[in-house]
Amino acid sequence: MVAKKRIYLDHAATTPTDPEVVEAMLPYLSDVFGNPSSIHSFGQEAKSAAEEARDKIAALIGARCEEIVFTGGGTEADNFAIKGTAYANEGKGNHIITTPIEHHAVMETCKFLQGRGFEVTSLPVDRYGLVDPQDVKKAITDKTILISVMHANNEVGTIEPIAEIGEIAREAGIYFHTDAVQAVGHIPVKVDELGVDMLAMSAHKLYGPKGVGALYIRKGTKLISFMHGGEQERRRRAGTENVPAIVGLGKASEIAQREMDAEAKRLISLRDKLIEGLMERIEHSHLNGLPTRRLPNNINVSIEFVEGESMLLNLDLEGIAASTGSACSSSSLEPSYVLLAMGLSHELAHGSLRFSLGRETTEEDIARVLEVSPRIIAKLRAMSPMLQSGT
Amino acid sequence: MYSEQVMEHFMNPRNVGEIENPDGIGHVGNPVCGDIMELYIKVEDGTIVDAKFKTFGCGAAIATSSMVTELVKGKRVAEALKISNRAVAEALGGLPPIKMHCSVLAEEALKSAIDDYLNKSKRSENERTS
């Protein structure tokens, strides 16, 4: 078999680390090893590198640098925001409003709290995965202490009306957290325009290293520390800073700020080409999520009569890496809860396929997916009992 | 994730399709769990002479369907009934633990096709004797 060029279209899962990011990190894995808490020059070098990174992240999301807390990733940032506000504001109430399409990091954290005296309202979403801000308004009670709605959905790419919800939260005086892991670095995210009090982000979704993220915490927000120990991160997250990773996140943020607009435009054109091409070439296929108000890199389609994992394996054999909401790709046997919440049938949820594009995606890659996919789907449909011969 | 044998059967599944006027059909699974198998058998003088399948499901579901059809061909009905899900999985060089249910489904599809055959032959026998 001739080795084919591998095509990675799973950037929503993780992105390759930008070589510029790797280069920026390298000195901090060797020569510049000091502990930022040390007052000698070794420590201060490391400290200034971390602070420079903080400035870059703050600039990317329009925050002040003291409002950025480094975390061990997006999941930690979400946990920190939700548990932190819940336990710091127990005196005010015990009600949390969220959605059924959140990432596990938010959903499971809310479930954890639900079993411990908190009440959680999960809002409905429409067939595109959109939350209605009016539903948020209606769900608010005098016990509500936190609203958590994701910025952009990781599976279907739908961008939520965060600014509108932010306004409602502000009027009601309720803390508002958004999981912006899929959005930061890909679409413009400015904390003041969105009216959020907390925002979670992750480095490895924007060409940075894994195991590092950040939580934006608006000045004055009352929440308990995530880690207790030393005085790092203004006592909000104790533990010696992961300086190389933080430097990587800073560099990734700087590159994102520099390239986002042009890159988003480029990806939108590739995205729409792929969506249109798939719809044209494959009968009984449907786009999941909104056609335009979606992440520039996200394509999510449901293909009738075939199951996602079998499509994924065939694509992988062709060197194309994608993702699916089918149960068969997880250990749970339940298909994507996001697609089910949007009202898709189990069959369509099992038949979903997500391509998420990135910086190294080319026109040729899209052409190759469009060339290969119809063949794979025809092969699988030929053995599907759900498609009776002749239909 | 999958053994070489699973991938081989997944890529080149044996006995895909339907049998015209089959002697037994097994239909198991549902869209909720994400796997649906249809298994057709042709029986002559108590021996399964042909088996075909149609499957909606993951790689393991397709590979186990393919393998079970291979295993039953040429077997006496009574022997075929003894084929367990473990035997199907073993013939494929094993399955990841979370995919063992696919082999269970393959066994169930086979049993259901044989049941269908036995019921049909009982019925025609009754018709003959009455």
Coordinates of C-alpha atoms in Angstrom, one line a residue:
Chain A
M1 CA 0.0 0.0 0.0
V2 CA 1.3 3.4 -1.0
A3 CA 1.7 5.7 2.0
K4 CA -0.9 8.5 1.7
K5 CA -0.6 11.9 3.2
R6 CA -2.4 11.8 6.5
I7 CA -5.1 14.4 6.9
Y8 CA -5.9 15.5 10.4
L9 CA -9.4 16.9 10.7
D10 CA -10.0 16.5 14.5
H11 CA -8.8 19.9 15.7
A12 CA -11.8 20.2 18.1
A13 CA -10.2 17.2 20.0
T14 CA -6.8 18.8 20.0
T15 CA -4.5 20.8 17.7
P16 CA -0.9 20.2 16.8
T17 CA 1.5 22.4 18.8
D18 CA 2.6 25.3 16.7
P19 CA 6.4 25.1 16.1
E20 CA 6.7 28.7 17.2
V21 CA 5.1 27.7 20.5
V22 CA 7.5 24.8 20.9
E23 CA 10.4 27.1 20.3
A24 CA 9.2 29.6 22.8
M25 CA 8.8 26.9 25.4
L26 CA 12.1 25.2 25.0
P27 CA 14.3 27.5 27.1
Y28 CA 11.9 27.0 30.0
L29 CA 12.4 23.2 29.8
S30 CA 16.1 23.7 30.2
D31 CA 18.1 26.8 31.1
V32 CA 15.3 28.9 32.6
F33 CA 14.2 26.6 35.3
G34 CA 13.7 28.9 38.2
N35 CA 10.7 28.9 40.6
P36 CA 8.7 32.1 39.9
S37 CA 8.2 32.4 43.7
S38 CA 12.0 32.8 44.3
I39 CA 13.3 36.3 44.6
H40 CA 16.7 35.5 43.0
S41 CA 17.4 36.1 39.3
F42 CA 16.7 32.5 38.4
G43 CA 13.2 32.8 39.9
Q44 CA 12.6 36.3 38.5
E45 CA 13.4 35.2 34.9
A46 CA 10.7 32.5 35.2
K47 CA 8.3 34.9 36.8
S48 CA 8.6 37.5 34.1
A49 CA 8.1 34.9 31.4
A50 CA 4.9 33.7 33.1
E51 CA 3.7 37.3 33.5
E52 CA 4.4 38.1 29.9
A53 CA 2.3 35.1 29.0
R54 CA -0.5 36.4 31.2
D55 CA -0.4 39.7 29.4
K56 CA -0.8 38.0 26.1
I57 CA -3.8 35.9 27.2
A58 CA -5.4 39.0 28.8
A59 CA -4.9 40.9 25.5
L60 CA -6.5 38.1 23.5
I61 CA -9.7 38.2 25.5
G62 CA -9.8 41.8 26.5
A63 CA -9.2 41.2 30.2
R64 CA -6.8 42.7 32.7
C65 CA -3.8 40.5 33.4
E66 CA -4.6 40.2 37.1
E67 CA -8.0 38.6 36.1
I68 CA -6.2 35.6 34.5
V69 CA -5.5 32.5 36.6
F70 CA -3.5 29.7 35.1
T71 CA -4.9 26.2 35.4
G72 CA -4.0 22.7 34.4
G73 CA -6.4 22.9 31.4
G74 CA -9.9 23.7 30.4
T75 CA -11.5 21.1 32.6
E76 CA -9.8 22.5 35.7
A77 CA -10.8 26.0 34.7
D78 CA -14.5 24.9 34.4
N79 CA -14.3 23.0 37.7
F80 CA -12.7 26.0 39.4
A81 CA -15.4 28.5 38.1
I82 CA -18.4 26.3 38.9
K83 CA -17.4 24.8 42.3
G84 CA -15.6 27.9 43.3
T85 CA -18.6 30.2 42.8
A86 CA -21.1 27.6 44.1
Y87 CA -19.3 27.1 47.4
A88 CA -18.4 30.8 47.8
N89 CA -22.0 31.9 47.4
E90 CA -23.9 29.2 49.2
G91 CA -25.2 31.9 51.6
K92 CA -27.0 33.6 48.7
G93 CA -28.6 30.6 47.1
N94 CA -28.1 27.1 45.7
H95 CA -29.4 27.3 42.1
I96 CA -27.3 26.9 39.0
I97 CA -28.6 27.3 35.4
T98 CA -26.8 25.4 32.6
T99 CA -27.5 23.6 29.3
P100 CA -27.7 20.0 28.2
I101 CA -25.0 20.5 25.6
E102 CA -22.2 21.5 27.8
H103 CA -18.8 19.8 27.7
H104 CA -18.4 17.0 30.3
A105 CA -16.2 19.3 32.3
V106 CA -19.2 21.6 33.0
M107 CA -22.0 19.0 33.0
E108 CA -20.3 16.5 35.4
T109 CA -19.3 19.3 37.7
C110 CA -22.9 20.5 37.9
K111 CA -24.0 16.9 38.5
F112 CA -21.5 16.6 41.3
L113 CA -23.0 19.7 42.9
Q114 CA -26.5 18.5 42.3
G115 CA -25.9 15.6 44.6
R116 CA -24.6 18.0 47.3
G117 CA -27.4 20.3 48.0
F118 CA -27.4 22.4 44.8
E119 CA -30.2 22.6 42.3
V120 CA -29.4 22.6 38.7
T121 CA -31.7 23.7 35.8
S122 CA -30.8 22.4 32.4
L123 CA -32.3 24.7 29.7
P124 CA -33.7 23.4 26.5
V125 CA -31.9 23.9 23.2
D126 CA -33.5 24.1 19.8
R127 CA -32.7 21.8 16.9
Y128 CA -29.5 23.7 16.1
G129 CA -28.3 23.5 19.6
L130 CA -29.1 27.1 20.4
V131 CA -30.0 28.3 23.8
D132 CA -32.8 31.0 24.0
P133 CA -31.7 33.9 26.3
Q134 CA -35.4 34.3 27.3
D135 CA -35.3 30.7 28.7
V136 CA -32.3 31.8 30.8
K137 CA -34.3 34.8 32.1
K138 CA -37.3 32.6 32.9
A139 CA -35.2 30.1 34.8
I140 CA -33.8 32.6 37.2
T141 CA -35.0 32.4 40.8
D142 CA -34.1 34.3 43.9
K143 CA -31.8 31.3 44.7
T144 CA -29.8 31.4 41.4
I145 CA -26.1 32.0 42.0
L146 CA -24.6 31.0 38.7
I147 CA -25.4 30.7 35.0
S148 CA -23.0 28.5 32.9
V149 CA -23.5 28.4 29.1
M150 CA -20.8 27.4 26.7
H151 CA -19.5 29.9 24.1
A152 CA -19.4 27.5 21.2
N153 CA -20.3 23.8 21.2
N154 CA -17.5 21.4 20.7
E155 CA -19.6 18.9 18.7
V156 CA -21.8 20.9 16.4
G157 CA -20.0 24.3 16.4
T158 CA -23.1 26.3 17.2
I159 CA -22.1 29.7 18.7
E160 CA -24.4 30.6 21.6
P161 CA -25.9 34.1 22.3
I162 CA -23.4 34.8 25.1
A163 CA -23.6 38.6 25.0
E164 CA -27.4 38.5 25.3
I165 CA -27.3 36.0 28.2
G166 CA -24.5 38.1 29.8
E167 CA -26.8 41.1 29.8
I168 CA -29.6 39.1 31.5
A169 CA -27.1 37.8 34.1
R170 CA -25.8 41.3 34.8
E171 CA -29.3 42.8 35.2
A172 CA -30.2 40.0 37.6
G173 CA -26.8 40.3 39.5
I174 CA -25.9 36.6 38.9
Y175 CA -22.5 35.3 38.1
F176 CA -22.1 34.2 34.5
H177 CA -19.5 31.6 33.5
T178 CA -18.8 30.5 29.9
D179 CA -16.7 27.5 28.7
A180 CA -15.0 29.1 25.8
V181 CA -12.5 26.3 25.2
Q182 CA -13.6 25.9 21.5
A183 CA -14.0 29.6 20.9
V184 CA -10.9 31.4 22.2
G185 CA -8.3 31.9 19.5
H186 CA -10.8 30.9 16.8
I187 CA -13.4 33.7 16.9
P188 CA -13.3 37.1 18.6
V189 CA -13.8 36.6 22.4
K190 CA -13.9 39.8 24.5
V191 CA -15.0 39.4 28.1
D192 CA -16.6 42.8 28.4
E193 CA -18.6 42.5 25.2
L194 CA -19.8 39.1 26.3
G195 CA -20.6 40.3 29.8
V196 CA -19.1 37.2 31.4
D197 CA -17.7 37.0 34.9
M198 CA -15.7 33.8 34.3
L199 CA -14.4 32.3 31.1
A200 CA -12.5 29.0 30.7
M201 CA -9.9 28.4 28.0
S202 CA -7.4 25.7 27.1
A203 CA -4.1 25.9 25.4
H204 CA -4.2 22.7 23.3
K205 CA -7.3 23.8 21.4
L206 CA -5.3 26.8 20.0
Y207 CA -2.1 25.2 19.0
G208 CA -0.6 25.3 22.5
P209 CA 0.6 22.5 24.7
K210 CA -1.7 20.1 26.6
G211 CA -2.2 20.3 30.4
V212 CA -2.5 24.1 30.7
G213 CA -5.4 26.5 30.5
A214 CA -6.6 29.6 32.1
L215 CA -9.7 30.9 33.9
Y216 CA -10.6 34.5 33.5
I217 CA -12.1 35.8 36.7
R218 CA -13.7 39.3 36.6
K219 CA -12.3 41.5 39.3
G220 CA -14.6 41.3 42.4
T221 CA -16.0 37.9 41.6
K222 CA -16.4 35.9 44.8
L223 CA -15.1 32.3 44.5
I224 CA -13.1 30.0 46.6
S225 CA -9.6 28.9 45.8
F226 CA -9.2 25.8 43.7
M227 CA -6.0 24.6 45.3
H228 CA -4.9 25.5 48.8
G229 CA -1.2 25.8 49.5
G230 CA 1.3 28.5 48.4
E231 CA 0.5 32.0 47.4
Q232 CA 0.7 31.5 43.7
E233 CA -1.9 33.0 41.4
R234 CA -3.1 35.5 44.1
R235 CA -3.8 32.5 46.3
R236 CA -6.5 31.3 43.9
R237 CA -4.6 28.3 42.6
A238 CA -1.7 27.2 44.7
G239 CA 1.2 25.1 43.3
T240 CA 4.4 26.0 41.5
E241 CA 3.5 27.3 38.1
N242 CA 4.1 25.1 35.0
V243 CA 6.2 27.8 33.4
P244 CA 7.0 26.1 30.1
A245 CA 3.3 25.3 29.5
I246 CA 2.3 28.8 30.5
V247 CA 4.8 30.3 28.1
G248 CA 3.4 28.0 25.5
L249 CA -0.2 29.2 26.2
G250 CA 1.0 32.8 26.0
K251 CA 2.7 32.3 22.7
A252 CA -0.3 30.5 21.3
S253 CA -2.5 33.4 22.4
E254 CA -0.2 35.9 20.7
I255 CA -0.2 33.9 17.4
A256 CA -4.0 33.5 17.6
Q257 CA -4.5 37.2 18.0
R258 CA -2.2 37.9 15.1
E259 CA -3.7 35.3 12.7
M260 CA -7.3 34.8 13.8
D261 CA -9.2 37.1 11.4
A262 CA -7.5 35.9 8.2
E263 CA -7.5 32.2 9.4
A264 CA -11.2 32.3 10.3
K265 CA -12.0 33.7 6.8
R266 CA -9.9 31.0 5.2
L267 CA -11.5 28.2 7.3
I268 CA -15.0 29.4 6.7
S269 CA -14.5 29.1 3.0
L270 CA -13.1 25.6 3.4
R271 CA -15.8 24.6 5.9
D272 CA -18.6 25.7 3.6
K273 CA -17.0 24.0 0.6
L274 CA -16.9 20.7 2.6
I275 CA -20.5 21.1 3.9
E276 CA -21.8 21.9 0.4
G277 CA -19.8 19.1 -1.2
L278 CA -20.9 16.5 1.3
M279 CA -24.6 17.5 1.0
E280 CA -24.3 17.4 -2.8
R281 CA -22.5 14.1 -3.1
I282 CA -24.2 12.1 -0.4
E283 CA -28.0 11.6 -0.4
H284 CA -29.8 11.5 2.9
S285 CA -27.2 13.6 4.7
H286 CA -27.9 16.4 7.0
L287 CA -25.9 19.3 8.6
N288 CA -26.0 19.4 12.3
G289 CA -25.9 22.8 14.0
L290 CA -26.4 26.3 12.4
P291 CA -25.3 26.8 8.8
T292 CA -23.5 30.1 9.5
R293 CA -23.4 31.0 13.1
R294 CA -21.0 28.2 13.8
L295 CA -17.3 27.8 14.5
P296 CA -15.2 28.5 11.3
N297 CA -13.6 25.0 11.5
N298 CA -16.6 22.8 12.4
I299 CA -18.5 20.5 10.1
N300 CA -20.9 18.1 11.7
V301 CA -23.2 15.9 9.5
S302 CA -25.5 13.0 10.0
I303 CA -25.5 10.3 7.4
E304 CA -28.6 8.2 7.3
F305 CA -28.4 4.4 7.4
V306 CA -24.8 4.2 8.5
E307 CA -23.0 4.2 11.8
G308 CA -20.3 6.7 12.8
E309 CA -17.5 4.5 14.0
S310 CA -17.5 2.4 10.8
M311 CA -17.3 5.6 8.8
L312 CA -14.5 6.8 11.0
L313 CA -12.5 3.5 10.7
N314 CA -12.8 3.6 6.9
L315 CA -11.7 7.3 6.8
D316 CA -8.8 6.4 9.1
L317 CA -7.7 3.7 6.6
E318 CA -7.6 6.4 4.0
G319 CA -5.5 8.5 6.3
I320 CA -8.3 10.9 7.3
A321 CA -8.9 11.6 11.0
A322 CA -12.4 12.7 12.0
S323 CA -14.7 12.1 15.0
T324 CA -18.3 10.9 15.6
G325 CA -21.1 11.2 18.1
S326 CA -21.9 7.5 17.8
A327 CA -22.0 5.5 20.9
C328 CA -19.7 3.0 19.4
S329 CA -16.8 5.4 19.7
S330 CA -17.4 5.8 23.4
S331 CA -17.6 3.3 26.3
S332 CA -21.1 4.4 27.3
L333 CA -23.2 2.9 24.4
E334 CA -25.2 6.1 24.4
P335 CA -24.7 8.3 21.4
S336 CA -23.9 12.0 21.7
Y337 CA -26.1 13.7 24.3
V338 CA -25.6 17.0 22.4
L339 CA -27.2 15.6 19.3
L340 CA -30.0 13.9 21.3
A341 CA -30.7 17.2 23.2
M342 CA -31.1 18.9 19.8
G343 CA -33.8 16.4 19.0
L344 CA -32.0 14.1 16.6
S345 CA -33.1 10.4 16.5
H346 CA -30.7 7.8 17.9
E347 CA -30.1 6.6 14.4
L348 CA -29.0 10.1 13.2
A349 CA -26.9 10.6 16.3
H350 CA -25.1 7.3 15.7
G351 CA -24.6 8.3 12.1
S352 CA -22.9 11.6 12.9
L353 CA -19.5 12.6 11.6
R354 CA -17.5 15.6 12.7
F355 CA -14.6 17.2 10.7
S356 CA -12.8 20.0 12.5
L357 CA -10.4 21.9 10.3
G358 CA -7.2 23.7 11.3
R359 CA -4.3 25.8 10.2
E360 CA -2.6 23.1 8.2
T361 CA -5.9 22.1 6.4
T362 CA -5.7 22.7 2.6
E363 CA -8.1 22.9 -0.3
E364 CA -6.6 19.5 -1.4
D365 CA -7.5 18.0 1.9
I366 CA -11.1 19.0 1.5
A367 CA -11.1 17.7 -2.1
R368 CA -9.8 14.4 -0.8
V369 CA -12.5 14.0 1.9
L370 CA -15.1 14.8 -0.8
E371 CA -13.6 12.2 -3.1
V372 CA -13.3 9.4 -0.4
S373 CA -16.4 9.9 1.7
P374 CA -19.1 9.0 -0.9
R375 CA -17.3 5.8 -1.7
I376 CA -17.0 4.8 2.0
I377 CA -20.7 5.6 2.7
A378 CA -21.9 3.7 -0.4
K379 CA -19.9 0.7 0.8
L380 CA -21.4 0.8 4.3
R381 CA -24.9 1.5 3.0
A382 CA -24.7 -1.6 0.8
M383 CA -24.5 -3.7 3.9
S384 CA -26.9 -1.6 6.0
P385 CA -30.2 -3.4 6.9
M386 CA -31.7 0.1 7.3
L387 CA -31.5 0.8 3.7
Q388 CA -33.8 -1.6 1.8
S389 CA -32.6 -2.4 -1.7
G390 CA -34.2 -0.1 -4.2
T391 CA -34.5 2.9 -1.9
Chain B
M1 CA -7.8 -0.7 19.2
Y2 CA -8.9 -3.6 17.0
S3 CA -7.0 -6.8 16.2
E4 CA -5.8 -7.4 12.7
Q5 CA -8.5 -10.1 12.1
V6 CA -11.2 -7.7 13.1
M7 CA -9.9 -5.0 10.8
E8 CA -9.5 -7.6 8.0
H9 CA -13.1 -8.7 8.3
F10 CA -14.3 -5.1 8.7
M11 CA -12.5 -4.1 5.5
N12 CA -13.4 -7.2 3.5
P13 CA -16.6 -8.5 5.1
R14 CA -17.6 -12.0 4.0
N15 CA -21.2 -12.9 3.0
V16 CA -22.7 -9.4 2.8
G17 CA -26.2 -9.3 1.5
E18 CA -29.5 -11.1 1.6
I19 CA -30.6 -14.6 0.6
E20 CA -33.6 -14.9 -1.5
N21 CA -36.2 -17.2 0.1
P22 CA -34.1 -17.9 3.1
D23 CA -34.9 -20.7 5.5
G24 CA -34.4 -18.5 8.5
I25 CA -34.0 -14.8 9.2
G26 CA -32.6 -13.3 12.4
H27 CA -33.2 -9.6 13.2
V28 CA -31.6 -8.3 16.4
G29 CA -30.6 -4.9 17.8
N30 CA -32.2 -1.5 17.4
P31 CA -31.2 2.0 16.5
V32 CA -31.1 3.1 20.2
C33 CA -28.1 0.9 21.0
G34 CA -26.6 1.6 17.6
D35 CA -26.3 -1.9 16.2
I36 CA -28.7 -3.7 14.0
M37 CA -27.9 -7.1 12.5
E38 CA -29.9 -9.2 10.0
L39 CA -28.8 -12.7 9.4
Y40 CA -30.1 -15.0 6.7
I41 CA -29.5 -18.8 6.5
K42 CA -30.2 -21.4 3.9
V43 CA -30.6 -24.9 5.3
E44 CA -30.5 -28.2 3.3
D45 CA -31.0 -31.6 5.1
G46 CA -30.2 -30.0 8.5
T47 CA -27.0 -28.4 7.3
I48 CA -26.5 -24.6 6.9
V49 CA -25.4 -24.3 3.3
D50 CA -25.3 -20.5 3.1
A51 CA -25.4 -17.5 5.4
K52 CA -25.5 -13.8 4.7
F53 CA -25.8 -10.7 6.7
K54 CA -26.6 -7.0 6.7
T55 CA -25.4 -4.9 9.6
F56 CA -25.7 -1.3 10.8
G57 CA -23.0 -0.8 13.4
C58 CA -19.5 -0.2 14.3
G59 CA -16.4 -2.0 13.1
A60 CA -16.8 -4.8 15.7
A61 CA -20.4 -5.3 14.7
I62 CA -19.5 -5.7 11.1
A63 CA -16.6 -8.0 11.8
T64 CA -18.5 -10.2 14.2
S65 CA -21.4 -10.5 11.6
S66 CA -18.9 -11.5 9.0
M67 CA -17.2 -14.0 11.2
V68 CA -20.4 -15.6 12.5
T69 CA -21.6 -16.2 8.9
E70 CA -18.2 -17.8 8.1
L71 CA -18.4 -20.0 11.2
V72 CA -21.9 -21.4 10.5
K73 CA -21.5 -22.3 6.9
G74 CA -21.4 -26.1 6.5
K75 CA -22.4 -26.7 10.1
R76 CA -25.3 -28.9 11.2
V77 CA -28.0 -26.7 12.7
A78 CA -27.5 -28.4 16.1
E79 CA -23.8 -27.6 16.0
A80 CA -24.4 -24.0 14.9
L81 CA -26.6 -23.4 17.9
K82 CA -23.6 -24.1 20.1
I83 CA -21.5 -21.2 18.6
S84 CA -21.1 -18.8 21.5
N85 CA -20.3 -15.1 21.4
R86 CA -16.9 -16.0 22.8
A87 CA -16.1 -18.3 20.0
V88 CA -16.9 -15.5 17.5
A89 CA -14.7 -13.1 19.4
E90 CA -11.9 -15.6 19.7
A91 CA -12.0 -16.4 16.0
L92 CA -11.4 -12.6 15.5
G93 CA -8.4 -12.6 17.7
G94 CA -10.4 -11.0 20.5
L95 CA -12.4 -7.8 20.9
P96 CA -11.9 -4.8 23.1
P97 CA -14.0 -5.3 26.3
I98 CA -16.4 -2.6 25.5
K99 CA -17.1 -4.3 22.1
M100 CA -17.9 -7.7 23.5
H101 CA -21.6 -6.8 23.2
C102 CA -21.2 -6.9 19.4
S103 CA -20.3 -10.6 19.6
V104 CA -23.3 -11.2 21.8
L105 CA -25.4 -9.6 19.2
A106 CA -23.9 -11.8 16.5
E107 CA -24.7 -14.9 18.6
E108 CA -28.2 -13.6 19.1
A109 CA -28.7 -13.0 15.4
L110 CA -27.6 -16.5 14.6
K111 CA -29.9 -18.0 17.3
S112 CA -32.8 -15.9 16.1
A113 CA -32.2 -17.1 12.5
I114 CA -32.1 -20.7 13.6
D115 CA -35.2 -20.3 15.7
D116 CA -36.9 -18.8 12.8
Y117 CA -35.8 -21.8 10.7
L118 CA -36.9 -24.3 13.3
N119 CA -40.3 -22.7 13.7
K120 CA -40.8 -22.6 10.0
S121 CA -39.9 -26.3 9.6
K122 CA -42.1 -27.2 12.5
R123 CA -45.0 -25.3 10.9
S124 CA -44.5 -27.0 7.5
E125 CA -44.3 -30.4 9.2
N126 CA -47.6 -29.7 11.0
E127 CA -49.1 -28.6 7.8
R128 CA -48.0 -31.9 6.2
T129 CA -49.2 -34.1 9.0
S130 CA -52.6 -32.3 9.5

